[in-house]
CSV table of C-alpha atoms in Angstrom, one decimal:
chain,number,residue,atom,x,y,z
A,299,UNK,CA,-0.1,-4.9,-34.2
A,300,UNK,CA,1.5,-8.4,-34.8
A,301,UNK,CA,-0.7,-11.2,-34.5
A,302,UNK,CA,0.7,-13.7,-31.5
A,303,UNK,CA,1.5,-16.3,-33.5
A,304,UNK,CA,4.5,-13.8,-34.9
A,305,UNK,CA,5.7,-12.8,-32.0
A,306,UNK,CA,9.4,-13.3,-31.1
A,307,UNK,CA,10.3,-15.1,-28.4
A,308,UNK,CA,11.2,-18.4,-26.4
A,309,UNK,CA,7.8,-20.1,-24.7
A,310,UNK,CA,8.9,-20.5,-21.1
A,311,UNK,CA,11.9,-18.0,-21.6
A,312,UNK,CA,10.0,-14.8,-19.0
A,313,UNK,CA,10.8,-16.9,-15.6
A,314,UNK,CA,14.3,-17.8,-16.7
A,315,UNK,CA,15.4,-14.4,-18.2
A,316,UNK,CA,13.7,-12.2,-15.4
A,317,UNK,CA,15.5,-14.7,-13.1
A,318,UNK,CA,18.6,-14.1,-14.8
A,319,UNK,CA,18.7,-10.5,-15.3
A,320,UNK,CA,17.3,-10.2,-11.5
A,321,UNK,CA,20.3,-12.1,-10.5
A,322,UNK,CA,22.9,-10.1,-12.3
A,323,UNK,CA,21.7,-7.1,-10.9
A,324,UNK,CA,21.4,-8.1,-7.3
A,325,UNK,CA,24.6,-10.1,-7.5
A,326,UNK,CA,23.8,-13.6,-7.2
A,327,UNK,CA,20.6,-13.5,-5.4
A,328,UNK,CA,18.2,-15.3,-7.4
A,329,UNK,CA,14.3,-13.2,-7.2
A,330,UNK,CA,11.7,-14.8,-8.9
A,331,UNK,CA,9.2,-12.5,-11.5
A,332,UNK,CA,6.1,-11.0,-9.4
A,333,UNK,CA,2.6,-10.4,-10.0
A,334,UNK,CA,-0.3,-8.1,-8.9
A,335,UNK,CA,-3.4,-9.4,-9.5
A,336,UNK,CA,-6.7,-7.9,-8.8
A,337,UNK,CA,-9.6,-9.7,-8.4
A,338,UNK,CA,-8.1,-12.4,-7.5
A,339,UNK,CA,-9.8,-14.6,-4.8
A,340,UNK,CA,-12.0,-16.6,-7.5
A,341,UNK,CA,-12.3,-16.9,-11.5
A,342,UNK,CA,-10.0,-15.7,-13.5
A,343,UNK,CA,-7.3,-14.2,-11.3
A,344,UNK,CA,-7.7,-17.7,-9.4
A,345,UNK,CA,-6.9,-19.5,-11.9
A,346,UNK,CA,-4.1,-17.4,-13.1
A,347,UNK,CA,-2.6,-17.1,-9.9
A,348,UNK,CA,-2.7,-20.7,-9.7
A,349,UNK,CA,-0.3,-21.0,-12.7
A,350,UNK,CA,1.9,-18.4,-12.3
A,351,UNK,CA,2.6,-19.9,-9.0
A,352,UNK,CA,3.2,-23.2,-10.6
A,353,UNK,CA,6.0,-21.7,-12.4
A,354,UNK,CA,7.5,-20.0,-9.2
A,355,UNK,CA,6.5,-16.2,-9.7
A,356,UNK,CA,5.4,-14.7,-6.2
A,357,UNK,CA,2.4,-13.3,-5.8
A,358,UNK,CA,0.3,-9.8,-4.6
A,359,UNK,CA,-3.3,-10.6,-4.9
A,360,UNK,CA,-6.4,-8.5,-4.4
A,361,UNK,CA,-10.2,-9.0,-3.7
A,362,UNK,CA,-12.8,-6.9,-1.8
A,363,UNK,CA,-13.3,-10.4,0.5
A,364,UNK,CA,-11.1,-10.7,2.9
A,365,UNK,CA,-12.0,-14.8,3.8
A,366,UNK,CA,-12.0,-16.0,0.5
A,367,UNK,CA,-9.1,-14.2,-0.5
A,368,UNK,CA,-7.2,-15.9,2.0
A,369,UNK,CA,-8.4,-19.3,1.2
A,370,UNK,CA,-6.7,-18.7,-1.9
A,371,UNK,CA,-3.4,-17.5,-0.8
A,372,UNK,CA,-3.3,-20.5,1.4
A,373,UNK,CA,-4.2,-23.0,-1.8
A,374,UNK,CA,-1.4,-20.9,-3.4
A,375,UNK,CA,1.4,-20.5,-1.4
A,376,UNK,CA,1.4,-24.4,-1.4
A,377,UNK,CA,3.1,-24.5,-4.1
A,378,UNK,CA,6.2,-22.8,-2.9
A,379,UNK,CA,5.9,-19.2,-3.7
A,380,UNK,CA,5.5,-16.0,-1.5
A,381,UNK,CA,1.9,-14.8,-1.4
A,382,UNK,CA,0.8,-11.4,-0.3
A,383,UNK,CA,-3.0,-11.7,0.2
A,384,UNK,CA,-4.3,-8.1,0.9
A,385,UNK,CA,-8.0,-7.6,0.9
A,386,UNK,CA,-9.7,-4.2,-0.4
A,387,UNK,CA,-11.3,-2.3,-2.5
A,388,UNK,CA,-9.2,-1.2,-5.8
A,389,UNK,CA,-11.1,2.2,-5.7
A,390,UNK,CA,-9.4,3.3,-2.9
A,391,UNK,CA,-6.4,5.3,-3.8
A,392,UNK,CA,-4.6,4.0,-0.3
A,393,UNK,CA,-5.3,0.0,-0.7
A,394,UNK,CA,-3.8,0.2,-4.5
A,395,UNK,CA,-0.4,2.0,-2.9
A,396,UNK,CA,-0.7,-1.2,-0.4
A,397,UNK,CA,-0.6,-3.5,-3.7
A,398,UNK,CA,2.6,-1.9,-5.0
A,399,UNK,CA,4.5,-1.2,-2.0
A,400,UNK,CA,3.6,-5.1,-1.1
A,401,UNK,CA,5.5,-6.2,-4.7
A,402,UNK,CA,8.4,-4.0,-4.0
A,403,UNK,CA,9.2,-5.9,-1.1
A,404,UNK,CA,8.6,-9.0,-2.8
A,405,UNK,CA,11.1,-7.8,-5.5
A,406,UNK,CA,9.3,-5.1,-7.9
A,407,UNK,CA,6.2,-5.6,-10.1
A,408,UNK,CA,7.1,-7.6,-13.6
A,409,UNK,CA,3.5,-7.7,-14.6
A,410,UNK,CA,0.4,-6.1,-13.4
A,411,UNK,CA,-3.4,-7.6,-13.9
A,412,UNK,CA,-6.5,-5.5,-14.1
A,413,UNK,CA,-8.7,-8.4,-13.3
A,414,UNK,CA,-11.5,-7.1,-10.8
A,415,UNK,CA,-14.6,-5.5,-12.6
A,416,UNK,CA,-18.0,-4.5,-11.5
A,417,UNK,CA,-20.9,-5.1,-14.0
A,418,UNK,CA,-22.8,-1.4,-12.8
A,419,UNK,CA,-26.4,-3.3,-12.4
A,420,UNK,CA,-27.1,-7.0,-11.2
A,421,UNK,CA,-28.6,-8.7,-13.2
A,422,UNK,CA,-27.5,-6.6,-16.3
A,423,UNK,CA,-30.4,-4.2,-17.7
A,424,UNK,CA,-30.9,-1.9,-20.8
A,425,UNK,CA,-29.5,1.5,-20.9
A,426,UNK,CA,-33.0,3.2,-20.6
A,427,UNK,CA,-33.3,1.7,-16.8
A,428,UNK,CA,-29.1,1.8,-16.1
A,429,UNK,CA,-28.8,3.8,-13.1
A,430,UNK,CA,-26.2,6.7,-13.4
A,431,UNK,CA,-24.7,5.8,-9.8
A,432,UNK,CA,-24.4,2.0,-11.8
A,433,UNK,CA,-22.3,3.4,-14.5
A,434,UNK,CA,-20.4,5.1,-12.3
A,435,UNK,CA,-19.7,2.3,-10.9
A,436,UNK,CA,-18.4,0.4,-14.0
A,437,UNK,CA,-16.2,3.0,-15.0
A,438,UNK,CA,-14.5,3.8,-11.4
A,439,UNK,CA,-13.7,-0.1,-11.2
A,440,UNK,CA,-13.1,-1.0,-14.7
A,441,UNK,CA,-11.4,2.2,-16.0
A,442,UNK,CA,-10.4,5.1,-13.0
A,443,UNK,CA,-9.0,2.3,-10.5
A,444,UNK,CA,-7.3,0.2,-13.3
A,445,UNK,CA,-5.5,3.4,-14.5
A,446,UNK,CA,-4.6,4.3,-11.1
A,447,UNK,CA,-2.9,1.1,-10.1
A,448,UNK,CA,-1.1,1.2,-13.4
A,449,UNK,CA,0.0,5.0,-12.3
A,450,UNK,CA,0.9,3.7,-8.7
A,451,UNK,CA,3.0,0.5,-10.5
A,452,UNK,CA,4.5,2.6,-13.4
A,453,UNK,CA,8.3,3.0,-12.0
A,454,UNK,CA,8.5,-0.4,-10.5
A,455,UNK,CA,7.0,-1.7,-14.4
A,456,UNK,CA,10.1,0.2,-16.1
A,457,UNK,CA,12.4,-0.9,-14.0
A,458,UNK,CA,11.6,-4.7,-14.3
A,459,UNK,CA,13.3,-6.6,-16.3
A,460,UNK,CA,10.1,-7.5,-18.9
A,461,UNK,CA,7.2,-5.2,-17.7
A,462,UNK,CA,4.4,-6.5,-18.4
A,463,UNK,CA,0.1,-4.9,-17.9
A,464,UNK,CA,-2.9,-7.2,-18.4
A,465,UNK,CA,-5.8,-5.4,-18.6
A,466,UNK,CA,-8.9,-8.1,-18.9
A,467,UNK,CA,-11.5,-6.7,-21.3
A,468,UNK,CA,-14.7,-8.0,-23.1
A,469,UNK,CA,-16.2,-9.1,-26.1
A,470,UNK,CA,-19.5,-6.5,-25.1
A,471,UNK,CA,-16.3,-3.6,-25.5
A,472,UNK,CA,-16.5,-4.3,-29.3
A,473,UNK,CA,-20.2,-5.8,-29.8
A,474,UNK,CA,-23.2,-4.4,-29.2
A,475,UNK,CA,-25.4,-7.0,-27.0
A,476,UNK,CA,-28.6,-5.8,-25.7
A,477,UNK,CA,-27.9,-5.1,-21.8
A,478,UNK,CA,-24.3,-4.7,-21.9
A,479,UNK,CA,-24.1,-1.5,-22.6
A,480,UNK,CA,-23.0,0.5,-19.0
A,481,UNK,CA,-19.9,-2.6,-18.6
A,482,UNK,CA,-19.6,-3.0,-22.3
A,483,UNK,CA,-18.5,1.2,-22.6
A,484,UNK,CA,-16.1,0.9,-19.6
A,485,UNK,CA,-14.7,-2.2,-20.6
A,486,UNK,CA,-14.4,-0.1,-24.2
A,487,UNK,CA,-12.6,2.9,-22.3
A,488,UNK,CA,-10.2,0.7,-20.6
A,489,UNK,CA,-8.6,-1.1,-23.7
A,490,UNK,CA,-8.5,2.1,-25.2
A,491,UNK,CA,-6.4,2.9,-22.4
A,492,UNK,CA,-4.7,0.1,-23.1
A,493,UNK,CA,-4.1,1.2,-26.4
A,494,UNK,CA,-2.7,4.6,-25.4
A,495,UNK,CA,-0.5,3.4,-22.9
A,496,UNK,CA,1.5,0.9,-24.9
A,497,UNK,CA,2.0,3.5,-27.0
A,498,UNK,CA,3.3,6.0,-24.1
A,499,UNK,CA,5.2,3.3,-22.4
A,500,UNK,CA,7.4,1.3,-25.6
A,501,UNK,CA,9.1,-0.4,-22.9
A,502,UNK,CA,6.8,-2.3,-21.6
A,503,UNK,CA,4.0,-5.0,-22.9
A,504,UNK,CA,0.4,-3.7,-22.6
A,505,UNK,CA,-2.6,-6.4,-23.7
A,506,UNK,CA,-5.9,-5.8,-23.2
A,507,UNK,CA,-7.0,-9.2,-23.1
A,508,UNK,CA,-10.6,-10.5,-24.7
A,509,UNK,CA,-10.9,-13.7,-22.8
A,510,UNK,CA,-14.3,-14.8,-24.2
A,511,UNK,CA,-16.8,-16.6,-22.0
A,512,UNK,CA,-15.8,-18.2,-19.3
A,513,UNK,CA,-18.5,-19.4,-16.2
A,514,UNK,CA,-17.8,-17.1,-13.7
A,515,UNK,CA,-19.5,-15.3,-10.9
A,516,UNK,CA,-19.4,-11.7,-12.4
A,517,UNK,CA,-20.9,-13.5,-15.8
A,518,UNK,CA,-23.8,-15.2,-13.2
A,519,UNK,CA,-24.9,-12.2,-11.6
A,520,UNK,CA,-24.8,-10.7,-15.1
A,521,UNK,CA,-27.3,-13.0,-16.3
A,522,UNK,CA,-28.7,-15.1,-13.6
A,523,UNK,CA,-31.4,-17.6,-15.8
A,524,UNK,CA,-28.5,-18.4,-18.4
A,525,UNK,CA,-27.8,-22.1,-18.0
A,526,UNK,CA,-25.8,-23.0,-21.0
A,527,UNK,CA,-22.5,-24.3,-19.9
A,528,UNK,CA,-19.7,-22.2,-20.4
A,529,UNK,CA,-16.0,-22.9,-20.4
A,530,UNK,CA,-14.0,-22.5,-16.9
A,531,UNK,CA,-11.5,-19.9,-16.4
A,532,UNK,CA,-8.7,-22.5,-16.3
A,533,UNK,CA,-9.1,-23.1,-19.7
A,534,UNK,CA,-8.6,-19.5,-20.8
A,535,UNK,CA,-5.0,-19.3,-18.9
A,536,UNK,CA,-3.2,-20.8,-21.5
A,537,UNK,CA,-3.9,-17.7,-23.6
A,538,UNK,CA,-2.7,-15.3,-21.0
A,539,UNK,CA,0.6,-17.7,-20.7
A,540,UNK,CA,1.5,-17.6,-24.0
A,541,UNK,CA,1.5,-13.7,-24.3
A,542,UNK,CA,4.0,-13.9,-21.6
A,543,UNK,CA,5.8,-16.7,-23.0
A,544,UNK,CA,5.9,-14.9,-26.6
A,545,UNK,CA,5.2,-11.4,-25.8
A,546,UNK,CA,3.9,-10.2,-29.0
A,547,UNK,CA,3.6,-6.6,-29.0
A,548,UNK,CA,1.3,-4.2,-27.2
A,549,UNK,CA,-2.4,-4.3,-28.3
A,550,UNK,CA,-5.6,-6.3,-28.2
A,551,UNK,CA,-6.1,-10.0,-28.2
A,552,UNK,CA,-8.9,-12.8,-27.7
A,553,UNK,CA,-8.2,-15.8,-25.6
A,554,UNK,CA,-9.8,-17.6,-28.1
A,555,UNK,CA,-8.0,-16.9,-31.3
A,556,UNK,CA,-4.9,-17.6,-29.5
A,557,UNK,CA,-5.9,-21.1,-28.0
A,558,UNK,CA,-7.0,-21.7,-31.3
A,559,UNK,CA,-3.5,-20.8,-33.2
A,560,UNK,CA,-1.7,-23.4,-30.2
């Protein structure tokens, strides 16, 4: 795997070559790169929905809270883009069909986010008292439902111009910390997955993305009496912009190696 700071590529180039290979194709009418995004009503999807709409892309975003989610997609679409705000639960085979079919209309589906996640116990416990219905859990949401989207986006994904998959990982998929275990083993499964795919798929980018600690709602309910502060998820989008600005290839990377290597 090439480190990012070797990969080849323009930063700021994916908006204006989608834009230009999207208006060759569709002679003269200019389309604008779109997202999916799951989990994407607070945190991390928030926050990277907020900058990919800064630089024009339109927008499909997902959350099991239908109010919230909307308040985003209002905040969003303020800044001139098309947003799609449709509320579910990516478990359900029908709702992620509803995700894809909403991008195609908006264009097709240049990149794909596997944001939302489900820890599989609140507060976080060790494995001897992990309920098997909580693992379950982890795994349908961070690994079955994340592979099914990407199955459900797959054609759309070839036929874009630079497709793209983000699947958001953890540090717990390559450490052992004591309670982490049940999310730590699907967030493990998933960038494996990750792994595999960009090997199947040598068209497209796949990153499983490592985007270190950030103070978020999943990471509160995780571990309710930690008080220490943590960074926001703003700071952490810079990483995710510059794979898409450099596209290094498919593989694993941590947020904070490559805000680091800026």
């Amino acid at each position: 795997m090439r480190p990012a700071h070797e990969a080849a590529g323009r930063p700021g180039s994916y908006v204006d070559d989608t834009r230009r290979e999207r208006r060759s194709r569709d002679e003269g009418t200019d389309v604008m790169p779109v997202a999916i995004i799951t989990g994407a009503s607070k945190g991390l999807g928030r926050a990277l929905g907020r900058a990919l709409a800064e630089r024009g892309w339109d927008l499909v975003l997902d959350a099991r809270t239908a109010g919230v989610l909307e308040e985003t997609a209002v905040a969003l679409s303020g800044y001139g883009t098309r947003v799609e705000a449709l509320p579910g639960d990516v478990t359900d085979a029908g709702h992620r069909a509803e995700l894809v079919a909403a991008a195609r209309k908006l264009g097709g589906v240049d990149l794909l986010v596997n944001n939302a996640s489900a820890l599989g116990a609140e507060p976080l416990v060790r494995l001897e008292k992990l309920t098997l219905d909580g693992l379950r859990q982890a795994l349908e949401v961070n690994v079955v439902a994340a592979l099914g989207l990407i199955q459900e986006a797959l054609p759309p994904l070839r036929a874009a111009p630079a497709g793209t998959v983000i699947d958001i990982s953890s540090d717990a998929a390559a450490e052992a910390y004591p309670t982490w275990g049940g999310y730590g083993a699907s967030k493990a499964a998933l960038d494996h997955l990750s792994a595999v795919l960009g090997e199947e798929e040598p068209g497209l980018r796949v990153w499983a993305v490592d985007p270190g600690d950030m103070a978020t709602d999943l990471y509160a309910a995780a571990v309710p009496d930690d008080g220490d502060p943590r960074p926001t998820p703003d700071s952490v989008v810079p990483a995710l912009l510059r794979l898409l600005d450099e596209r290094p290839a498919s593989g694993r990377y941590g947020a904070p190696a490559l805000l680091e290597e800026r």
